[in-house]
Coordinates of C-alpha atoms and ligand atoms in Angstrom, one line a residue:
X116 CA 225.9 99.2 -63.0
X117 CA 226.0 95.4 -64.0
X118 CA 221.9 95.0 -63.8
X119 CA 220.4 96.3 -67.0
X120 CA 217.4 96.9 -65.7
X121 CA 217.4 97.7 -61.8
X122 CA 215.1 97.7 -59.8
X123 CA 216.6 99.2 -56.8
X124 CA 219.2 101.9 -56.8
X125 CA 221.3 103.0 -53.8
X126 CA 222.8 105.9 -53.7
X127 CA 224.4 108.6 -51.3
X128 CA 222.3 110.4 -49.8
X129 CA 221.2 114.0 -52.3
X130 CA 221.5 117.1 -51.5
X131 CA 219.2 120.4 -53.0
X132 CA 221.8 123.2 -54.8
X133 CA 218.8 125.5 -55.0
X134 CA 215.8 126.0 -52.9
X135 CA 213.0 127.5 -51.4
X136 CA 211.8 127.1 -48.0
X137 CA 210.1 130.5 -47.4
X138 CA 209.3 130.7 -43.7
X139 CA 206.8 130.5 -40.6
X140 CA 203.7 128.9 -42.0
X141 CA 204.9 127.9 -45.4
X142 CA 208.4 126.7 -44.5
X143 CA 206.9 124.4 -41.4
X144 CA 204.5 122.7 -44.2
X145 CA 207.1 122.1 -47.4
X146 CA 210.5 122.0 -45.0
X147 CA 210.1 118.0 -44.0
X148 CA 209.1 116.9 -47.9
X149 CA 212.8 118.2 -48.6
X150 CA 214.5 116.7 -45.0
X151 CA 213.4 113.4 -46.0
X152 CA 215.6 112.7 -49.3
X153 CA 217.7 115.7 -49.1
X154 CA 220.8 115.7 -46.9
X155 CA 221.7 119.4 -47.4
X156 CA 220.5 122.4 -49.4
X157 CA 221.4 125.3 -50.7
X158 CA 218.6 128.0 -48.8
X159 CA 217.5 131.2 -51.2
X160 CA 217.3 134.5 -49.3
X161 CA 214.8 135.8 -51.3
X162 CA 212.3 136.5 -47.9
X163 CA 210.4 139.5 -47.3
X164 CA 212.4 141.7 -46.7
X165 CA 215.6 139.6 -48.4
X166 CA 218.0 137.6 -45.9
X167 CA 221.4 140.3 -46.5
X168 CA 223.6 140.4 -43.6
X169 CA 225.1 137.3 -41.2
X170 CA 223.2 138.1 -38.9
X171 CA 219.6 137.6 -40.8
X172 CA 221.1 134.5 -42.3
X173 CA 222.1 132.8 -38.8
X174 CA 218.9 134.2 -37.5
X175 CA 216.5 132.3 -40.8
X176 CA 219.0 129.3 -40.4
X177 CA 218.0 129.0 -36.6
X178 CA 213.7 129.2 -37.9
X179 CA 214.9 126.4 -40.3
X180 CA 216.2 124.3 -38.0
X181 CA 213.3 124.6 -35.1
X182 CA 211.1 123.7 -37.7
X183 CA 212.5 120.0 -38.9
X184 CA 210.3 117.4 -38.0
X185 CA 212.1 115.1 -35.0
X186 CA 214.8 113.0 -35.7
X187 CA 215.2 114.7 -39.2
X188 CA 218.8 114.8 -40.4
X189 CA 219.2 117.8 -42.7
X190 CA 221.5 120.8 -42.9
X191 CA 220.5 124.2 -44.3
X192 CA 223.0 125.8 -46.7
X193 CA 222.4 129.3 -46.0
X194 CA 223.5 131.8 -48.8
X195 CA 222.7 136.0 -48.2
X196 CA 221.2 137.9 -50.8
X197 CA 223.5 140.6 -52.7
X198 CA 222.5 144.0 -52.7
X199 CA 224.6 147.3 -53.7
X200 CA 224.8 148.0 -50.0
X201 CA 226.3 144.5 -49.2
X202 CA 229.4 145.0 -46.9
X203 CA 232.6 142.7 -48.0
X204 CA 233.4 142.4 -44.1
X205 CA 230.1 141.2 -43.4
X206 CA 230.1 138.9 -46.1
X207 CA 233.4 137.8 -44.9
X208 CA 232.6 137.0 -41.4
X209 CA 229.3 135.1 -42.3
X210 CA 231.7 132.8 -44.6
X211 CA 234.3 132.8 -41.7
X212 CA 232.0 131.7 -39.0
X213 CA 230.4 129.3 -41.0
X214 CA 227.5 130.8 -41.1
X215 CA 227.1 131.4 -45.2
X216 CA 227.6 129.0 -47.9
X217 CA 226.8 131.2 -51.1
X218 CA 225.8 134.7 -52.2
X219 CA 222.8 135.2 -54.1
X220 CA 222.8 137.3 -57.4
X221 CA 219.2 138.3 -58.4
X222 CA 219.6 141.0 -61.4
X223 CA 216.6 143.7 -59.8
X224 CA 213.8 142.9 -60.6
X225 CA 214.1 139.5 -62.4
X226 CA 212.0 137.6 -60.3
X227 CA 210.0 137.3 -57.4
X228 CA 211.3 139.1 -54.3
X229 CA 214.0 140.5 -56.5
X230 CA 213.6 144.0 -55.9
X231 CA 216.4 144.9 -54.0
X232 CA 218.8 143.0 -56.2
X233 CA 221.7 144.7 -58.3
X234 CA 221.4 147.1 -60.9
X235 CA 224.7 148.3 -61.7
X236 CA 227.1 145.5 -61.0
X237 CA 230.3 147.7 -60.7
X238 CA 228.5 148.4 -57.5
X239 CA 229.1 145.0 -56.2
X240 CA 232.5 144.4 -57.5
X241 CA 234.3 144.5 -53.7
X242 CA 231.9 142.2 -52.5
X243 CA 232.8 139.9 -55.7
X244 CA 236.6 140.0 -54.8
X245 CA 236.4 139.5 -51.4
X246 CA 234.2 136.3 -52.2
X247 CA 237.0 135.1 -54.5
X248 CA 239.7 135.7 -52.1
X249 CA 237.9 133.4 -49.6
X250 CA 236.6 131.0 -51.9
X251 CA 232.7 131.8 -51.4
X252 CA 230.6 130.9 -54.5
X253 CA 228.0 133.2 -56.0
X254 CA 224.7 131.6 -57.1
X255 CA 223.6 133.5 -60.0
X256 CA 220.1 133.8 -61.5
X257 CA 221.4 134.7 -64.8
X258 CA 218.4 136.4 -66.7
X259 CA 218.5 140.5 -67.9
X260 CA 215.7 142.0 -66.7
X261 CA 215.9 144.9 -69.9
X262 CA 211.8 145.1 -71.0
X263 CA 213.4 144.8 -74.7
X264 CA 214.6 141.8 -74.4
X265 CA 212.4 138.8 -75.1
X266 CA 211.7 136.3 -72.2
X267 CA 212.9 133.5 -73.5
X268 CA 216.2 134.9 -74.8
X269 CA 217.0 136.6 -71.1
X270 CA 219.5 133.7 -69.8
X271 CA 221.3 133.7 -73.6
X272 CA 221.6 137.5 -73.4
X273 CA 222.8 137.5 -69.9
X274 CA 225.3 135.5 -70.1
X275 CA 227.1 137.9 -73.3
X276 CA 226.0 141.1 -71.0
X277 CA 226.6 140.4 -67.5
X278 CA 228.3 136.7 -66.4
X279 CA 230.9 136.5 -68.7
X280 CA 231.9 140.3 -68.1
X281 CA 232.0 139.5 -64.5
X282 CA 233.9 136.3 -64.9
X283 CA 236.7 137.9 -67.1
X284 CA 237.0 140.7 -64.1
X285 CA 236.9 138.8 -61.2
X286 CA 238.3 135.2 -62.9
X287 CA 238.8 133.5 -59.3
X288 CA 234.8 134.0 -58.3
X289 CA 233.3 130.6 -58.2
X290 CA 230.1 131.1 -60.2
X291 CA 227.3 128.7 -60.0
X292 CA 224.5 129.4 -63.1
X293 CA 221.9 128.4 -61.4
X294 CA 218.5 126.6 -63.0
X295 CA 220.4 126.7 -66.9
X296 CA 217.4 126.7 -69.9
X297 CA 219.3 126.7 -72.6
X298 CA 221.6 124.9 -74.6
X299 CA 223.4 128.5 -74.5
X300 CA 224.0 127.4 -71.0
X301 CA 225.2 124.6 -71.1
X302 CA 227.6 125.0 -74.2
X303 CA 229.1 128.2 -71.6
X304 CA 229.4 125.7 -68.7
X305 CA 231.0 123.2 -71.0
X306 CA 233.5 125.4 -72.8
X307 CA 234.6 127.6 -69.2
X308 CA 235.6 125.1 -67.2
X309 CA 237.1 127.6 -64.6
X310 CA 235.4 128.1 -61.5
X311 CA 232.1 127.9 -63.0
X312 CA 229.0 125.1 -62.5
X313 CA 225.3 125.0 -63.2
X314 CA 222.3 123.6 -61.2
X315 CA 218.9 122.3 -63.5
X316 CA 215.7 121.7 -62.0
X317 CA 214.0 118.9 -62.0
X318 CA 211.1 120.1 -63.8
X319 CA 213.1 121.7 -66.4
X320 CA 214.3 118.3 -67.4
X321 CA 210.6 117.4 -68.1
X322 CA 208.8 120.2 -69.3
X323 CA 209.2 122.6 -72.6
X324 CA 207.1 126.0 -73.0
X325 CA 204.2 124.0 -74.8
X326 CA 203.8 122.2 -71.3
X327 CA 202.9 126.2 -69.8
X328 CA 200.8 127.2 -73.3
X329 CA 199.6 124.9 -75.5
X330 CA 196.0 123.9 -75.2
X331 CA 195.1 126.2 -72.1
X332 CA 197.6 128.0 -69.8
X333 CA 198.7 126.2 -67.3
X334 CA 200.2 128.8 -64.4
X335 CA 201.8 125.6 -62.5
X336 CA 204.1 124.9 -64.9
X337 CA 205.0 129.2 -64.8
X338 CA 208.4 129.4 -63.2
X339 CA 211.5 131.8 -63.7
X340 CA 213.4 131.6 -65.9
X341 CA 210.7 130.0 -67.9
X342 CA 210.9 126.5 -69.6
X343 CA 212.1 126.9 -73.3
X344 CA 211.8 125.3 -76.4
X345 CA 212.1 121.4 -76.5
X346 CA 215.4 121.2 -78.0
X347 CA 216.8 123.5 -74.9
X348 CA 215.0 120.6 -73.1
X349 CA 217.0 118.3 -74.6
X350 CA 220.4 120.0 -73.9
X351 CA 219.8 119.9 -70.3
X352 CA 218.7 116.1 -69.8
X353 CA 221.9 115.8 -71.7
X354 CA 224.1 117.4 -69.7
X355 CA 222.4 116.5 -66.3
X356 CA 222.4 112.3 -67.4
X357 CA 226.6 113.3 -68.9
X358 CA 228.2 113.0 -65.3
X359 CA 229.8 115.7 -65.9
X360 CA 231.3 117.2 -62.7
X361 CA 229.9 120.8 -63.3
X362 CA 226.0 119.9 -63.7
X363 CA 224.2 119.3 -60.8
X364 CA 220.9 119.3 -59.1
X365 CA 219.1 122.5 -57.8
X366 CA 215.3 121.9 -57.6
X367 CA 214.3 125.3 -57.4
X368 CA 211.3 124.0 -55.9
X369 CA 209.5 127.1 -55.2
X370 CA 205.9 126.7 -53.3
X371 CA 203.5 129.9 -54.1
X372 CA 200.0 129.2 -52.4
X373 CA 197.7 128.0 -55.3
X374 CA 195.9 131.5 -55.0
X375 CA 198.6 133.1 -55.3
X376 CA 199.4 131.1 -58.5
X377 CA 196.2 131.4 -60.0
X378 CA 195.8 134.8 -60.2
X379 CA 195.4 137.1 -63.7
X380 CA 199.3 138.2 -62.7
X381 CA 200.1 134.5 -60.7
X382 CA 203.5 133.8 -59.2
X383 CA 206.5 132.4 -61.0
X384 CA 207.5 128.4 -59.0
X385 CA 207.0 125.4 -59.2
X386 CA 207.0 122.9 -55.8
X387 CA 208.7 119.8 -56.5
X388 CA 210.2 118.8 -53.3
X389 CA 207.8 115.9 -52.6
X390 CA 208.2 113.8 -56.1
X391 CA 211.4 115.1 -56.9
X392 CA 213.5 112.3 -56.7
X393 CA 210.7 109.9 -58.3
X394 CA 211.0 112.1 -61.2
X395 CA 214.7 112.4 -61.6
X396 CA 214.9 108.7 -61.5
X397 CA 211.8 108.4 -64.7
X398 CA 214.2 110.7 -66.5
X399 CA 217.8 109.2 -66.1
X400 CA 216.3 105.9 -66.3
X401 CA 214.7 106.9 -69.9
X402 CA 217.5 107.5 -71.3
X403 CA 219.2 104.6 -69.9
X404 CA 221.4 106.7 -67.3
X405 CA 220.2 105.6 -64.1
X406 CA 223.9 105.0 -63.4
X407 CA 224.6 109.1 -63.3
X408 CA 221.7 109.7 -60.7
X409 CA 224.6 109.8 -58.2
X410 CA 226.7 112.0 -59.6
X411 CA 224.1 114.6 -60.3
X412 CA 222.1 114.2 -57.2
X413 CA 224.8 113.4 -54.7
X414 CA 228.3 113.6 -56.1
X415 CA 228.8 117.1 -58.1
X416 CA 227.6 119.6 -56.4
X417 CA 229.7 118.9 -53.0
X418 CA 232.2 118.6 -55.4
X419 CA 232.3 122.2 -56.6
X420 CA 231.3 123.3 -53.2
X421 CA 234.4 121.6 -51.7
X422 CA 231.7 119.7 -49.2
X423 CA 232.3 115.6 -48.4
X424 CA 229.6 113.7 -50.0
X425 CA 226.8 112.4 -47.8
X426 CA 228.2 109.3 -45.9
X427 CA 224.2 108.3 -45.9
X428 CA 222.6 106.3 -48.5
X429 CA 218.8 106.3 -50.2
X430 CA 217.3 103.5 -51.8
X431 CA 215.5 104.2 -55.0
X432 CA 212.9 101.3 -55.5
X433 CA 211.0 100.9 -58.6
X434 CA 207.1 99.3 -58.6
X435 CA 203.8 100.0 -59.2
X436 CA 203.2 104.0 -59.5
X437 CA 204.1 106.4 -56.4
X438 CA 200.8 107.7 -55.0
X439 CA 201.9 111.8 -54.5
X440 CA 199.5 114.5 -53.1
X441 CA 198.1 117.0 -56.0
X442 CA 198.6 119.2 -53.2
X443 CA 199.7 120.1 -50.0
X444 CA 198.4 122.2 -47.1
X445 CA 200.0 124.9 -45.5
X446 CA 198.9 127.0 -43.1
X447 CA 198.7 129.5 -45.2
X448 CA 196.6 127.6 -48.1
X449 CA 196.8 124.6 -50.8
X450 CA 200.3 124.3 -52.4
X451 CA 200.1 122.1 -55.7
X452 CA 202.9 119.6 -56.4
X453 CA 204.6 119.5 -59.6
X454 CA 202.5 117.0 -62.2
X455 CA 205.8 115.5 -64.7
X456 CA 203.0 114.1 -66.6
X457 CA 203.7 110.7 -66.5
X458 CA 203.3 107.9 -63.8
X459 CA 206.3 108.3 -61.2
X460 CA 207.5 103.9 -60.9
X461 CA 210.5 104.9 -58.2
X462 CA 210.0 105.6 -55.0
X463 CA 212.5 106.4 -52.0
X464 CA 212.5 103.5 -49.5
X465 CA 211.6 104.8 -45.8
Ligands
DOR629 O1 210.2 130.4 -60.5 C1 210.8 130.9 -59.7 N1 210.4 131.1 -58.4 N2 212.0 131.5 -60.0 C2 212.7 132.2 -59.1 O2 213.8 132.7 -59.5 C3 212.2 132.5 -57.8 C4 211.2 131.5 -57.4 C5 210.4 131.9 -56.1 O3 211.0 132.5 -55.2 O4 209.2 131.7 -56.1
ZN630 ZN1 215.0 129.9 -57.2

């Protein structure tokens, strides 16, 4: 970029690695905050009950669709949720017919809607070598769910335990750690270069643990796996501003109802569709690497999902602070919006 200090910033079009849209009610409300920045995004099947088989997927992918505000030009990415009774055919034929992008690891129990997630993972090996003979990537929430295990060392403990076991016995599985914490993470991403990414939220770029603790808990900052210290921080704004092919964006954006958040045991998300893109652009622009936006929002991830980029374009401009809800309604109740903390200068030109 010749301009030092830009101003505007075009760039293709984004696309979402990693997100929630839930459904009825709550996917009609937060659905059109992602359609109008995001080209395409990777859809989590973690509904109740879980999206598993083709069918469910082209059936949620149809809901998705009905529900995009007119005129809206956005594709769902759908992925199926992996379950010891997962059948390779049917895994298969939703990757054959187009219907699947991605197959969603959630260890049992490690987050919300993760109940009927995998326990013992020799249970799921087929499934795993069928998806590497086609070339289907598994999106993995890589956190052990063992009780003895502290919270904020699950992602570094899964990674010894359960990923790279997996990625020595089934080497041609593209893996995509999704929403990495750690420096642990991204020192695996950066010394395995084969077949394997990472996605990082955009809030994980801003906040540390203290945001969640210090002075008062703050459940709207609570989200799984949970922010770490700040030098894990660090790591990722590092690797996200690098340009480094295998680090790209997956918002994770996750709306709970604020009831459901501010509860004595409240829901782990955070909803950052709406502001996302104002925020990512604060943070590469801190650290003077506005020029790598692109590649993490637009260019890596269809990269690594053998996808064309968009052929669209958005226009970043930078002013006066971006006036964003605190919250949004939803049928179903107020949804807050992720508060970075600072004032938000870019906005995305209409
Ligand atoms: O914070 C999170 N919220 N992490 C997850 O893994 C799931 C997500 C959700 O579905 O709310
Ligand atoms: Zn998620």
């Amino acid at each position: 970029m010749s301009d030092r200090n830009p101003t505007r910033l075009t760039i293709r079009r984004p696309d979402d690695w990693h997100l929630h849209l839930r459904d009825g009610a709550m996917l009609e409300a937060v659905l059109p905050h992602t359609a109008a920045h995001f080209g395409r995004a990777i859809v989590m099947p973690n509904l109740v009950p879980p999206v598993v088989t083709a069918a469910q997927a082209a059936a949620y992918r149809d809901r998705i669709q009905a529900a995009l505000p007119e005129g809206a030009r956005f594709t769902p990415l759908m992925t199926l949720y992996l379950t010891e009774e997962t059948d390779p055919a049917d895994v298969a034929r939703a990757h054959a017919a187009g219907i699947a992008t991605a197959v969603k690891l959630y260890p049992a129990g490690a987050t919300t809607n993760s109940a009927s997630g995998v326990r013992d993972f020799d249970k799921v090996r087929a499934v795993l070598e069928t998806m590497a003979e086609i070339g289907l990537p598994l999106c993995v929430h890589g956190e052990v769910t063992d009780p003895a295990i502290d919270i904020f060392d699950r992602e570094a403990v899964f990674i010894d335990r359960v990923l790279h076991p997996i990625r020595k016995k089934v080497p041609d599985l593209k893996v995509v750690m999704e929403h990495v914490t750690t420096q642990d993470a991204v020192d695996y991403v950066r010394d395995h270069h084969k077949n394997l990414a990472a996605t990082i939220t955009t809030h994980h770029l801003i906040i540390n643990r203290n945001h969640i603790l210090a002075g008062g808990i703050r459940p709207h900052f609570y989200c799984l796996p949970v922010a770490k210290r700040e030098t894990h921080r660090v790591a990722l704004v590092e690797a996200a501003v690098s340009g480094d092919k295998r680090f790209f964006l997956g918002t994770d954006s996750a709306p709970h109802t604020d009831a459901n958040k501010l509860l004595p045991c409240g829901c782990a998300g955070i909803f950052s569709a709406p502001n996302t893109m104002s925020c990512l652009a604060e943070v590469f622009e801190a650290t003077g690497r506005l020029d790598k936006l692109e590649a993490f929002a637009s260019l890596n991830g269809p990269r690594f999902y053998g996808l064309p980029a968009s052929d669209e374009t958005i226009t970043l401009v930078k002013g006066a602070p971006v006036a964003y809800p605190a919250q949004i309604e939803t049928g179903v109740g107020p949804v807050t919006v992720f508060e970075p903390g600072f004032p938000l200068h870019w906005r995305v030109e209409a």
